[in-house]
mmCIF file of C-alpha atoms and ligand atoms in Angstrom:
data_model
loop_
_atom_site.group_PDB
_atom_site.id
_atom_site.type_symbol
_atom_site.label_atom_id
_atom_site.label_comp_id
_atom_site.label_asym_id
_atom_site.label_seq_id
_atom_site.Cartn_x
_atom_site.Cartn_y
_atom_site.Cartn_z
ATOM 1 C CA UNK X 22 0.000 0.000 0.000
ATOM 2 C CA UNK X 23 1.370 3.403 -0.935
ATOM 3 C CA UNK X 24 0.857 5.989 1.795
ATOM 4 C CA UNK X 25 1.455 9.692 1.125
ATOM 5 C CA UNK X 26 2.131 12.139 3.943
ATOM 6 C CA UNK X 27 2.170 15.866 3.279
ATOM 7 C CA UNK X 28 4.123 18.052 5.678
ATOM 8 C CA UNK X 29 4.374 21.802 6.096
ATOM 9 C CA UNK X 30 7.619 22.684 7.846
ATOM 10 C CA UNK X 31 7.744 26.019 9.656
ATOM 11 C CA UNK X 32 10.794 28.224 10.173
ATOM 12 C CA UNK X 33 10.588 31.781 11.437
ATOM 13 C CA UNK X 34 13.606 32.999 13.350
ATOM 14 C CA UNK X 35 17.359 32.412 13.302
ATOM 15 C CA UNK X 36 17.563 29.376 15.628
ATOM 16 C CA UNK X 37 14.849 27.588 13.624
ATOM 17 C CA UNK X 38 16.885 27.337 10.445
ATOM 18 C CA UNK X 39 19.470 24.917 11.906
ATOM 19 C CA UNK X 40 16.640 22.736 13.205
ATOM 20 C CA UNK X 41 14.676 22.414 9.956
ATOM 21 C CA UNK X 42 17.734 21.804 7.736
ATOM 22 C CA UNK X 43 18.551 18.246 8.939
ATOM 23 C CA UNK X 44 14.847 17.318 8.946
ATOM 24 C CA UNK X 45 14.499 18.429 5.326
ATOM 25 C CA UNK X 46 17.651 16.538 4.413
ATOM 26 C CA UNK X 47 16.264 13.382 6.017
ATOM 27 C CA UNK X 48 12.911 13.745 4.218
ATOM 28 C CA UNK X 49 14.768 14.027 0.928
ATOM 29 C CA UNK X 50 16.862 10.984 1.790
ATOM 30 C CA UNK X 51 13.682 9.061 2.613
ATOM 31 C CA UNK X 52 12.112 10.055 -0.706
ATOM 32 C CA UNK X 53 15.217 8.961 -2.627
ATOM 33 C CA UNK X 54 15.305 5.588 -0.843
ATOM 34 C CA UNK X 55 13.628 2.904 -2.925
ATOM 35 C CA UNK X 56 13.050 0.869 0.227
ATOM 36 C CA UNK X 57 10.940 3.573 1.850
ATOM 37 C CA UNK X 58 8.337 1.008 2.819
ATOM 38 C CA UNK X 59 5.635 2.496 0.636
ATOM 39 C CA UNK X 60 5.446 5.822 2.447
ATOM 40 C CA UNK X 61 5.870 8.938 0.332
ATOM 41 C CA UNK X 62 6.787 12.133 2.134
ATOM 42 C CA UNK X 63 6.041 15.458 0.521
ATOM 43 C CA UNK X 64 6.944 18.758 2.169
ATOM 44 C CA UNK X 65 6.732 22.504 1.744
ATOM 45 C CA UNK X 66 8.945 24.882 3.695
ATOM 46 C CA UNK X 67 7.152 27.941 5.078
ATOM 47 C CA UNK X 68 9.226 30.905 6.314
ATOM 48 C CA UNK X 69 7.088 33.179 8.448
ATOM 49 C CA UNK X 70 9.499 36.093 7.942
ATOM 50 C CA UNK X 71 9.840 36.748 11.698
ATOM 51 C CA UNK X 72 13.535 37.248 10.966
ATOM 52 C CA UNK X 73 14.241 38.834 7.606
ATOM 53 C CA UNK X 74 17.696 40.486 7.517
ATOM 54 C CA UNK X 75 20.413 38.990 5.344
ATOM 55 C CA UNK X 76 22.481 38.241 8.455
ATOM 56 C CA UNK X 77 19.560 36.893 10.529
ATOM 57 C CA UNK X 78 17.983 34.736 7.829
ATOM 58 C CA UNK X 79 19.289 34.421 4.241
ATOM 59 C CA UNK X 80 22.865 33.551 5.163
ATOM 60 C CA UNK X 81 21.627 30.437 7.002
ATOM 61 C CA UNK X 82 19.741 29.147 3.974
ATOM 62 C CA UNK X 83 22.943 29.416 1.938
ATOM 63 C CA UNK X 84 25.175 27.870 4.584
ATOM 64 C CA UNK X 85 22.804 25.060 5.513
ATOM 65 C CA UNK X 86 22.050 24.227 1.893
ATOM 66 C CA UNK X 87 18.287 24.666 2.264
ATOM 67 C CA UNK X 88 16.548 25.817 -0.885
ATOM 68 C CA UNK X 89 14.522 29.018 -0.711
ATOM 69 C CA UNK X 90 11.259 28.664 1.223
ATOM 70 C CA UNK X 91 8.261 27.624 -0.870
ATOM 71 C CA UNK X 92 6.235 30.356 0.820
ATOM 72 C CA UNK X 93 7.382 33.406 2.812
ATOM 73 C CA UNK X 94 4.666 34.980 4.941
ATOM 74 C CA UNK X 95 6.771 38.130 5.356
ATOM 75 C CA UNK X 96 5.399 39.045 8.778
ATOM 76 C CA UNK X 97 8.472 40.979 10.030
ATOM 77 C CA UNK X 98 8.868 42.562 13.465
ATOM 78 C CA UNK X 99 6.245 43.885 15.857
ATOM 79 C CA UNK X 100 4.955 43.540 19.378
ATOM 80 C CA UNK X 101 4.302 39.980 20.530
ATOM 81 C CA UNK X 102 0.588 40.295 19.839
ATOM 82 C CA UNK X 103 1.150 41.860 16.425
ATOM 83 C CA UNK X 104 3.755 39.326 15.351
ATOM 84 C CA UNK X 105 1.740 36.335 16.592
ATOM 85 C CA UNK X 106 -1.478 37.617 15.030
ATOM 86 C CA UNK X 107 0.237 38.380 11.727
ATOM 87 C CA UNK X 108 1.692 34.868 11.506
ATOM 88 C CA UNK X 109 -1.733 33.402 12.292
ATOM 89 C CA UNK X 110 -3.677 35.404 9.721
ATOM 90 C CA UNK X 111 -1.061 34.761 7.015
ATOM 91 C CA UNK X 112 -0.678 31.072 7.808
ATOM 92 C CA UNK X 113 -4.357 30.087 8.034
ATOM 93 C CA UNK X 114 -5.118 30.440 4.286
ATOM 94 C CA UNK X 115 -1.932 28.471 3.472
ATOM 95 C CA UNK X 116 -3.201 25.589 5.606
ATOM 96 C CA UNK X 117 -6.606 25.699 3.942
ATOM 97 C CA UNK X 118 -4.999 25.683 0.521
ATOM 98 C CA UNK X 119 -2.250 23.105 1.151
ATOM 99 C CA UNK X 120 -4.255 20.711 3.379
ATOM 100 C CA UNK X 121 -1.222 19.135 5.067
ATOM 101 C CA UNK X 122 -1.365 15.935 7.100
ATOM 102 C CA UNK X 123 1.114 17.392 9.568
ATOM 103 C CA UNK X 124 2.595 20.769 10.359
ATOM 104 C CA UNK X 125 6.087 20.470 11.831
ATOM 105 C CA UNK X 126 7.109 23.306 14.159
ATOM 106 C CA UNK X 127 10.482 23.660 15.882
ATOM 107 C CA UNK X 128 11.758 25.493 18.959
ATOM 108 C CA UNK X 129 9.973 28.144 20.965
ATOM 109 C CA UNK X 130 9.698 31.368 18.984
ATOM 110 C CA UNK X 131 6.504 33.311 18.336
ATOM 111 C CA UNK X 132 6.114 31.681 14.901
ATOM 112 C CA UNK X 133 6.177 28.210 16.529
ATOM 113 C CA UNK X 134 3.257 29.016 18.797
ATOM 114 C CA UNK X 135 1.287 31.021 16.214
ATOM 115 C CA UNK X 136 1.306 28.230 13.613
ATOM 116 C CA UNK X 137 0.392 25.639 16.261
ATOM 117 C CA UNK X 138 -2.637 27.679 17.328
ATOM 118 C CA UNK X 139 -3.853 27.936 13.734
ATOM 119 C CA UNK X 140 -3.577 24.166 13.250
ATOM 120 C CA UNK X 141 -5.310 23.349 16.527
ATOM 121 C CA UNK X 142 -8.373 25.313 15.384
ATOM 122 C CA UNK X 143 -8.333 23.777 11.893
ATOM 123 C CA UNK X 144 -7.900 20.203 13.133
ATOM 124 C CA UNK X 145 -4.482 19.790 11.488
ATOM 125 C CA UNK X 146 -1.967 17.652 13.370
ATOM 126 C CA UNK X 147 1.152 19.352 14.743
ATOM 127 C CA UNK X 148 4.517 17.768 15.493
ATOM 128 C CA UNK X 149 6.683 19.853 17.852
ATOM 129 C CA UNK X 150 10.417 19.337 17.583
ATOM 130 C CA UNK X 151 12.202 20.328 20.817
ATOM 131 C CA UNK X 152 9.126 19.703 22.948
ATOM 132 C CA UNK X 153 9.055 19.582 26.732
ATOM 133 C CA UNK X 154 11.775 22.112 27.577
ATOM 134 C CA UNK X 155 10.822 24.305 30.534
ATOM 135 C CA UNK X 156 12.589 27.157 32.301
ATOM 136 C CA UNK X 157 9.637 27.482 34.728
ATOM 137 C CA UNK X 158 9.922 31.236 34.185
ATOM 138 C CA UNK X 159 6.799 32.630 32.541
ATOM 139 C CA UNK X 160 8.322 36.090 32.256
ATOM 140 C CA UNK X 161 10.212 34.651 29.243
ATOM 141 C CA UNK X 162 8.124 34.930 26.065
ATOM 142 C CA UNK X 163 9.613 31.618 24.914
ATOM 143 C CA UNK X 164 8.286 29.794 27.998
ATOM 144 C CA UNK X 165 4.745 30.885 27.146
ATOM 145 C CA UNK X 166 5.316 29.718 23.571
ATOM 146 C CA UNK X 167 6.587 26.330 24.800
ATOM 147 C CA UNK X 168 3.654 25.720 27.145
ATOM 148 C CA UNK X 169 1.000 26.647 24.563
ATOM 149 C CA UNK X 170 2.679 24.711 21.744
ATOM 150 C CA UNK X 171 3.101 21.553 23.817
ATOM 151 C CA UNK X 172 -0.453 21.696 25.173
ATOM 152 C CA UNK X 173 -1.825 21.720 21.616
ATOM 153 C CA UNK X 174 0.633 19.564 19.649
ATOM 154 C CA UNK X 175 -0.219 15.982 18.681
ATOM 155 C CA UNK X 176 3.321 14.618 18.573
ATOM 156 C CA UNK X 177 5.907 15.859 21.071
ATOM 157 C CA UNK X 178 9.440 15.135 19.967
ATOM 158 C CA UNK X 179 11.752 15.718 22.925
ATOM 159 C CA UNK X 180 15.518 16.362 22.949
ATOM 160 C CA UNK X 181 16.276 14.937 26.395
ATOM 161 C CA UNK X 182 14.637 12.965 29.174
ATOM 162 C CA UNK X 183 13.813 16.083 31.250
ATOM 163 C CA UNK X 184 11.476 17.072 28.389
ATOM 164 C CA UNK X 185 9.537 13.811 28.758
ATOM 165 C CA UNK X 186 9.272 14.294 32.504
ATOM 166 C CA UNK X 187 7.963 17.858 32.165
ATOM 167 C CA UNK X 188 5.329 16.826 29.642
ATOM 168 C CA UNK X 189 4.119 13.874 31.711
ATOM 169 C CA UNK X 190 3.841 16.165 34.748
ATOM 170 C CA UNK X 191 1.622 18.450 32.642
ATOM 171 C CA UNK X 192 -0.682 15.533 31.838
ATOM 172 C CA UNK X 193 0.426 14.828 28.259
ATOM 173 C CA UNK X 194 -0.192 11.130 27.550
ATOM 174 C CA UNK X 195 2.860 8.905 26.986
ATOM 175 C CA UNK X 196 1.818 7.915 23.478
ATOM 176 C CA UNK X 197 2.161 11.494 22.244
ATOM 177 C CA UNK X 198 5.770 11.785 23.493
ATOM 178 C CA UNK X 199 8.840 10.504 21.665
ATOM 179 C CA UNK X 200 12.391 11.063 22.890
ATOM 180 C CA UNK X 201 14.234 11.617 19.606
ATOM 181 C CA UNK X 202 17.262 13.641 20.752
ATOM 182 C CA UNK X 203 18.628 17.033 19.869
ATOM 183 C CA UNK X 204 18.268 18.044 16.235
ATOM 184 C CA UNK X 205 20.654 21.008 16.740
ATOM 185 C CA UNK X 206 23.401 18.418 17.081
ATOM 186 C CA UNK X 207 22.455 16.913 13.702
ATOM 187 C CA UNK X 208 23.003 20.332 12.136
ATOM 188 C CA UNK X 209 26.252 20.736 14.040
ATOM 189 C CA UNK X 210 27.726 17.404 12.982
ATOM 190 C CA UNK X 211 26.601 17.900 9.371
ATOM 191 C CA UNK X 212 28.390 21.274 9.302
ATOM 192 C CA UNK X 213 31.457 20.468 11.372
ATOM 193 C CA UNK X 214 33.843 20.178 8.473
ATOM 194 C CA UNK X 215 32.784 23.535 7.041
ATOM 195 C CA UNK X 216 32.941 25.127 10.498
ATOM 196 C CA UNK X 217 36.489 23.873 10.964
ATOM 197 C CA UNK X 218 37.434 25.372 7.595
ATOM 198 C CA UNK X 219 36.153 28.802 8.696
ATOM 199 C CA UNK X 220 38.674 31.617 8.470
ATOM 200 C CA UNK X 221 37.055 33.562 11.301
ATOM 201 C CA UNK X 222 39.928 33.145 13.803
ATOM 202 C CA UNK X 223 42.408 34.340 11.222
ATOM 203 C CA UNK X 224 40.194 37.244 10.195
ATOM 204 C CA UNK X 225 39.783 38.387 13.801
ATOM 205 C CA UNK X 226 43.404 37.561 14.693
ATOM 206 C CA UNK X 227 42.361 35.265 17.520
ATOM 207 C CA UNK X 228 44.237 32.313 18.919
ATOM 208 C CA UNK X 229 42.686 28.936 19.728
ATOM 209 C CA UNK X 230 41.363 28.725 23.322
ATOM 210 C CA UNK X 231 42.424 32.251 24.209
ATOM 211 C CA UNK X 232 39.329 34.371 23.618
ATOM 212 C CA UNK X 233 35.758 34.662 24.893
ATOM 213 C CA UNK X 234 32.779 34.290 22.557
ATOM 214 C CA UNK X 235 29.809 36.395 23.733
ATOM 215 C CA UNK X 236 26.203 36.487 22.493
ATOM 216 C CA UNK X 237 23.443 38.306 24.394
ATOM 217 C CA UNK X 238 19.971 39.179 23.156
ATOM 218 C CA UNK X 239 17.334 38.148 25.721
ATOM 219 C CA UNK X 240 14.945 40.958 26.684
ATOM 220 C CA UNK X 241 15.769 40.265 30.373
ATOM 221 C CA UNK X 242 19.425 41.160 29.716
ATOM 222 C CA UNK X 243 19.231 43.838 27.057
ATOM 223 C CA UNK X 244 15.925 45.668 27.342
ATOM 224 C CA UNK X 245 16.694 47.583 30.554
ATOM 225 C CA UNK X 246 19.170 50.421 30.718
ATOM 226 C CA UNK X 247 20.895 49.677 34.036
ATOM 227 C CA UNK X 248 21.288 45.964 33.291
ATOM 228 C CA UNK X 249 22.608 46.482 29.773
ATOM 229 C CA UNK X 250 24.996 49.255 30.847
ATOM 230 C CA UNK X 251 26.395 47.028 33.605
ATOM 231 C CA UNK X 252 26.840 44.111 31.212
ATOM 232 C CA UNK X 253 28.658 46.254 28.633
ATOM 233 C CA UNK X 254 30.890 47.746 31.354
ATOM 234 C CA UNK X 255 31.719 44.236 32.593
ATOM 235 C CA UNK X 256 32.560 43.044 29.056
ATOM 236 C CA UNK X 257 35.036 45.920 28.662
ATOM 237 C CA UNK X 258 36.628 44.923 31.960
ATOM 238 C CA UNK X 259 36.933 41.251 30.898
ATOM 239 C CA UNK X 260 38.459 42.394 27.606
ATOM 240 C CA UNK X 261 41.382 43.929 29.513
ATOM 241 C CA UNK X 262 42.454 40.350 30.339
ATOM 242 C CA UNK X 263 41.314 38.219 27.392
ATOM 243 C CA UNK X 264 39.981 39.170 23.929
ATOM 244 C CA UNK X 265 36.167 39.251 23.736
ATOM 245 C CA UNK X 266 34.272 38.688 20.458
ATOM 246 C CA UNK X 267 30.662 39.824 20.519
ATOM 247 C CA UNK X 268 28.575 39.496 17.333
ATOM 248 C CA UNK X 269 25.669 41.683 18.281
ATOM 249 C CA UNK X 270 22.007 40.738 17.750
ATOM 250 C CA UNK X 271 19.901 43.564 16.223
ATOM 251 C CA UNK X 272 17.784 43.776 19.394
ATOM 252 C CA UNK X 273 20.896 44.393 21.516
ATOM 253 C CA UNK X 274 22.307 46.943 19.066
ATOM 254 C CA UNK X 275 18.985 48.775 18.974
ATOM 255 C CA UNK X 276 18.833 48.947 22.787
ATOM 256 C CA UNK X 277 22.467 50.142 23.066
ATOM 257 C CA UNK X 278 21.607 52.929 20.609
ATOM 258 C CA UNK X 279 18.482 53.847 22.555
ATOM 259 C CA UNK X 280 20.389 54.041 25.858
ATOM 260 C CA UNK X 281 23.414 55.871 24.412
ATOM 261 C CA UNK X 282 25.786 52.986 25.207
ATOM 262 C CA UNK X 283 28.983 53.284 23.174
ATOM 263 C CA UNK X 284 29.770 50.383 20.840
ATOM 264 C CA UNK X 285 33.265 51.629 20.014
ATOM 265 C CA UNK X 286 35.666 48.733 19.953
ATOM 266 C CA UNK X 287 38.315 49.199 22.599
ATOM 267 C CA UNK X 288 41.488 47.171 22.882
ATOM 268 C CA UNK X 289 40.148 43.693 23.526
ATOM 269 C CA UNK X 290 36.434 44.047 22.814
ATOM 270 C CA UNK X 291 35.324 43.287 19.251
ATOM 271 C CA UNK X 292 31.675 44.085 18.567
ATOM 272 C CA UNK X 293 30.592 42.639 15.215
ATOM 273 C CA UNK X 294 27.490 42.368 13.070
ATOM 274 C CA UNK X 295 25.653 39.009 13.508
ATOM 275 C CA UNK X 296 27.793 36.197 12.080
ATOM 276 C CA UNK X 297 26.927 33.083 10.082
ATOM 277 C CA UNK X 298 26.469 29.541 11.353
ATOM 278 C CA UNK X 299 29.856 28.123 10.369
ATOM 279 C CA UNK X 300 31.764 31.017 11.928
ATOM 280 C CA UNK X 301 29.669 30.713 15.080
ATOM 281 C CA UNK X 302 30.336 26.970 15.392
ATOM 282 C CA UNK X 303 34.033 27.623 14.845
ATOM 283 C CA UNK X 304 34.128 30.278 17.587
ATOM 284 C CA UNK X 305 32.189 27.947 19.911
ATOM 285 C CA UNK X 306 34.640 25.101 19.459
ATOM 286 C CA UNK X 307 37.715 27.315 19.683
ATOM 287 C CA UNK X 308 36.775 29.735 22.497
ATOM 288 C CA UNK X 309 38.315 29.487 25.959
ATOM 289 C CA UNK X 310 34.756 29.968 27.189
ATOM 290 C CA UNK X 311 31.345 31.212 26.060
ATOM 291 C CA UNK X 312 29.243 33.896 27.728
ATOM 292 C CA UNK X 313 25.692 33.783 26.416
ATOM 293 C CA UNK X 314 21.956 33.839 26.992
ATOM 294 C CA UNK X 315 21.183 31.802 23.853
ATOM 295 C CA UNK X 316 19.604 28.349 24.044
ATOM 296 C CA UNK X 317 21.446 27.042 20.999
ATOM 297 C CA UNK X 318 24.872 28.062 22.261
ATOM 298 C CA UNK X 319 24.313 26.290 25.584
ATOM 299 C CA UNK X 320 23.798 23.106 23.553
ATOM 300 C CA UNK X 321 26.549 23.619 21.008
ATOM 301 C CA UNK X 322 29.117 24.410 23.712
ATOM 302 C CA UNK X 323 28.026 21.258 25.576
ATOM 303 C CA UNK X 324 28.724 19.229 22.424
ATOM 304 C CA UNK X 325 32.185 20.790 22.022
ATOM 305 C CA UNK X 326 32.753 20.564 25.803
ATOM 306 C CA UNK X 327 33.678 24.256 25.793
ATOM 307 C CA UNK X 328 32.925 25.895 29.178
ATOM 308 C CA UNK X 329 29.788 28.044 28.946
ATOM 309 C CA UNK X 330 28.535 30.706 31.359
ATOM 310 C CA UNK X 331 24.868 31.442 30.800
ATOM 311 C CA UNK X 332 23.828 34.890 31.964
ATOM 312 C CA UNK X 333 20.330 33.887 33.082
ATOM 313 C CA UNK X 334 18.693 32.884 36.381
ATOM 314 C CA UNK X 335 17.366 29.648 34.823
ATOM 315 C CA UNK X 336 17.620 27.437 31.774
ATOM 316 C CA UNK X 337 15.079 25.307 29.923
ATOM 317 C CA UNK X 338 18.043 23.088 28.987
ATOM 318 C CA UNK X 339 19.091 21.759 32.424
ATOM 319 C CA UNK X 340 20.948 18.809 30.931
ATOM 320 C CA UNK X 341 23.582 21.266 29.651
ATOM 321 C CA UNK X 342 24.279 22.067 33.328
ATOM 322 C CA UNK X 343 23.899 18.602 34.912
ATOM 323 C CA UNK X 344 25.837 16.763 32.202
ATOM 324 C CA UNK X 345 27.256 19.395 29.893
ATOM 325 C CA UNK X 346 29.698 22.284 30.188
ATOM 326 C CA UNK X 347 27.181 24.955 31.144
ATOM 327 C CA UNK X 348 26.865 27.008 34.342
ATOM 328 C CA UNK X 349 24.276 29.671 35.152
ATOM 329 C CA UNK X 350 25.692 33.007 36.223
ATOM 330 C CA UNK X 351 24.667 36.564 37.037
ATOM 331 C CA UNK X 352 26.425 39.871 36.829
ATOM 332 C CA UNK X 353 27.355 39.900 40.562
ATOM 333 C CA UNK X 354 29.223 36.584 40.472
ATOM 334 C CA UNK X 355 30.428 36.774 36.867
ATOM 335 C CA UNK X 356 33.994 37.820 37.732
ATOM 336 C CA UNK X 357 34.493 34.902 40.137
ATOM 337 C CA UNK X 358 32.808 32.450 37.719
ATOM 338 C CA UNK X 359 35.187 33.562 34.974
ATOM 339 C CA UNK X 360 38.125 33.122 37.300
ATOM 340 C CA UNK X 361 36.984 29.607 38.099
ATOM 341 C CA UNK X 362 36.551 28.735 34.403
ATOM 342 C CA UNK X 363 40.010 30.043 33.537
ATOM 343 C CA UNK X 364 41.520 27.842 36.233
ATOM 344 C CA UNK X 365 39.862 24.656 34.962
ATOM 345 C CA UNK X 366 40.503 22.383 32.000
ATOM 346 C CA UNK X 367 39.626 23.703 28.556
ATOM 347 C CA UNK X 368 37.238 20.778 27.901
ATOM 348 C CA UNK X 369 34.590 19.894 30.457
ATOM 349 C CA UNK X 370 31.330 17.937 30.787
ATOM 350 C CA UNK X 371 29.809 15.109 28.793
ATOM 351 C CA UNK X 372 27.639 14.910 25.680
ATOM 352 C CA UNK X 373 24.056 13.945 26.650
ATOM 353 C CA UNK X 374 22.419 10.752 25.332
ATOM 354 C CA UNK X 375 20.709 11.013 21.908
ATOM 355 C CA UNK X 376 22.791 14.049 20.947
ATOM 356 C CA UNK X 377 24.317 11.831 18.302
ATOM 357 C CA UNK X 378 23.526 13.430 14.942
ATOM 358 C CA UNK X 379 20.729 10.921 14.196
ATOM 359 C CA UNK X 380 17.756 12.836 15.603
ATOM 360 C CA UNK X 381 16.311 13.793 12.211
ATOM 361 C CA UNK X 382 16.175 10.076 11.276
ATOM 362 C CA UNK X 383 14.189 9.411 14.452
ATOM 363 C CA UNK X 384 11.927 12.430 13.797
ATOM 364 C CA UNK X 385 10.992 11.201 10.313
ATOM 365 C CA UNK X 386 10.467 7.647 11.584
ATOM 366 C CA UNK X 387 8.259 8.982 14.364
ATOM 367 C CA UNK X 388 6.157 11.051 11.948
ATOM 368 C CA UNK X 389 5.626 8.045 9.703
ATOM 369 C CA UNK X 390 4.743 5.845 12.667
ATOM 370 C CA UNK X 391 2.225 8.415 13.986
ATOM 371 C CA UNK X 392 0.515 8.843 10.572
HETATM 372 C C1 UD1 E 225 13.544 35.893 18.669
HETATM 373 C C2 UD1 E 225 12.898 34.829 19.565
HETATM 374 C C3 UD1 E 225 13.932 34.298 20.538
HETATM 375 C C4 UD1 E 225 15.174 33.814 19.820
HETATM 376 C C5 UD1 E 225 15.707 34.936 18.946
HETATM 377 C C6 UD1 E 225 16.911 34.492 18.165
HETATM 378 C C7 UD1 E 225 10.526 35.163 20.127
HETATM 379 C C8 UD1 E 225 9.602 35.566 21.205
HETATM 380 N N1 UD1 E 225 11.816 35.410 20.360
HETATM 381 O O1 UD1 E 225 13.947 36.972 19.509
HETATM 382 O O2 UD1 E 225 13.362 33.203 21.239
HETATM 383 O O3 UD1 E 225 16.143 33.440 20.768
HETATM 384 O O4 UD1 E 225 14.671 35.327 18.029
HETATM 385 O O5 UD1 E 225 17.457 35.529 17.414
HETATM 386 O O6 UD1 E 225 10.099 34.629 19.128
HETATM 387 N N2 UD1 E 225 15.346 42.475 14.010
HETATM 388 C C9 UD1 E 225 16.111 42.885 12.951
HETATM 389 N N3 UD1 E 225 16.273 42.014 11.894
HETATM 390 C C10 UD1 E 225 15.708 40.786 11.881
HETATM 391 C C11 UD1 E 225 14.923 40.396 12.967
HETATM 392 C C12 UD1 E 225 14.751 41.239 14.029
HETATM 393 O O7 UD1 E 225 16.656 43.962 12.919
HETATM 394 O O8 UD1 E 225 15.890 40.041 10.888
HETATM 395 C C13 UD1 E 225 15.191 43.410 15.161
HETATM 396 C C14 UD1 E 225 13.915 44.163 15.113
HETATM 397 O O9 UD1 E 225 14.199 45.459 15.524
HETATM 398 C C15 UD1 E 225 13.048 43.492 16.174
HETATM 399 C C16 UD1 E 225 14.085 42.958 17.153
HETATM 400 O O10 UD1 E 225 15.243 42.656 16.357
HETATM 401 O O11 UD1 E 225 12.159 44.373 16.750
HETATM 402 C C17 UD1 E 225 13.667 41.701 17.851
HETATM 403 O O12 UD1 E 225 13.235 40.696 16.931
HETATM 404 P P1 UD1 E 225 12.120 39.602 17.364
HETATM 405 O O13 UD1 E 225 11.943 38.591 16.275
HETATM 406 O O14 UD1 E 225 10.915 40.285 17.872
HETATM 407 O O15 UD1 E 225 12.754 38.905 18.635
HETATM 408 P P2 UD1 E 225 14.237 38.414 18.912
HETATM 409 O O16 UD1 E 225 14.798 39.219 20.034
HETATM 410 O O17 UD1 E 225 15.026 38.307 17.648
#
C-alpha cells in the first residue's frame, strides 16, 4: 500500500533554520530511498518572515544548503501580539490551501506558537520538535510559547529525558511523546567540516582557546538600561584580560543605541554584526569559554565541551548544566565564575544521550509511525 504524507515545515527565526535543515535533508533521503516502505513524504517549507535580515535569515539558507522557502509569509517585526497575530492570519489560508497531514514546528519562537494555534483550530496535526523544555519562568516569552505549543501539539518530539518528565507532569499522555534527541546536534555534525574550515579566527586575529565568545539578546538582559549598561561595562573589563568577540544581535544593538551605550571597539572588545552559522560553530569550538543567553549556544558548547557561562537565572536546557559544560551566572558573580573557568581544563562535561547526529532520522520515523 502506498501511503502519502504531506508536511508543512515552519521556520521563522534564526535558531529555527538549523533545526529544519537536517529534517528536510532526512525527508529528501527518505524520498530517494527505494526501500521507503511504501510511504511517500512530501513537504513545503514555510518561512514566516519573523527574521528577515540577510544576516539573521538568508545567510543560514545558503550555509545550511536549504533551498529558498516555498512560501514566505513576510510578517516581520512587531509587538508579541502583532507578530503572533500576523503569523496566524497569514498562515491560516496556506493551511486551507495546502491541506497538510502534519505541520512540523520547531523550537519556541513566536512563529512556533502562532502556527500551532492555527492548526489546533483547523484540526491539522502538529509535530513539535524540541518539545518539553521548561525554564519554569513565565516572564520569558519563549516559555509561554513552549507551554501553549506543547499543550496543543499531537506529537511531542523531545531532545532529552527532562522534556519527557515535564510533559508527563503536565498531563500529556505517553503515546504522544517521543524522545528523539537534539536536532541542533544533527546540524552541528553535518556542518562540522565547514565550520572547521572557517577563516574567522584568522580574520579576527584570535588564537585557539584564548578568547571569549559572547552572544546576548534576551529581553531580560538587554531591554533595561541599568542591566545592559552594567553588562557592557563588565565586558570591557573582561576584555582587559582576554579578547572578547561579541557578534551583536539587532535587538541588543537597537537597545544600546536607545540608551546611548557606546559600541566603540576598545582594545580587547570586538563588537561585530551578527555572524553566520559556520563562523559561530568555529568560535564555539575554539573559544576558551562562552558567555551567552542563547539556548542554541548552551547546547553547542556542551557538544564541544567548551565551558559556557549562561547569563540567566534559569535554563530550559538543564541537561547542559547537569551533564554538559554549562553554568548559570549573574552579573554579581560573573567575575568569580570567569576566574573559576580560567583555572579549569579547557574541555569539560559530557555529551548527553541522543545528541548523536541521528535525531532527524528518528523524527521522520516517528512522523511516519504516527501517521
Ligand atoms: C527571537 C525569539 C527568541 C530567539 C531569537 C533568536 C521570540 C519571542 N523570540 O527573539 O526566542 O532566541 O529570536 O534571534 O520569538 N530584528 C532585525 N532584523 C531581523 C529580525 C529582528 O533587525 O531580521 C530586530 C527588530 O528590531 C526586532 C528585534 O530585532 O524588533 C527583535 O526581533 P524579534 O523577532 O521580535 O525577537 P528576537 O529578540 O530576535
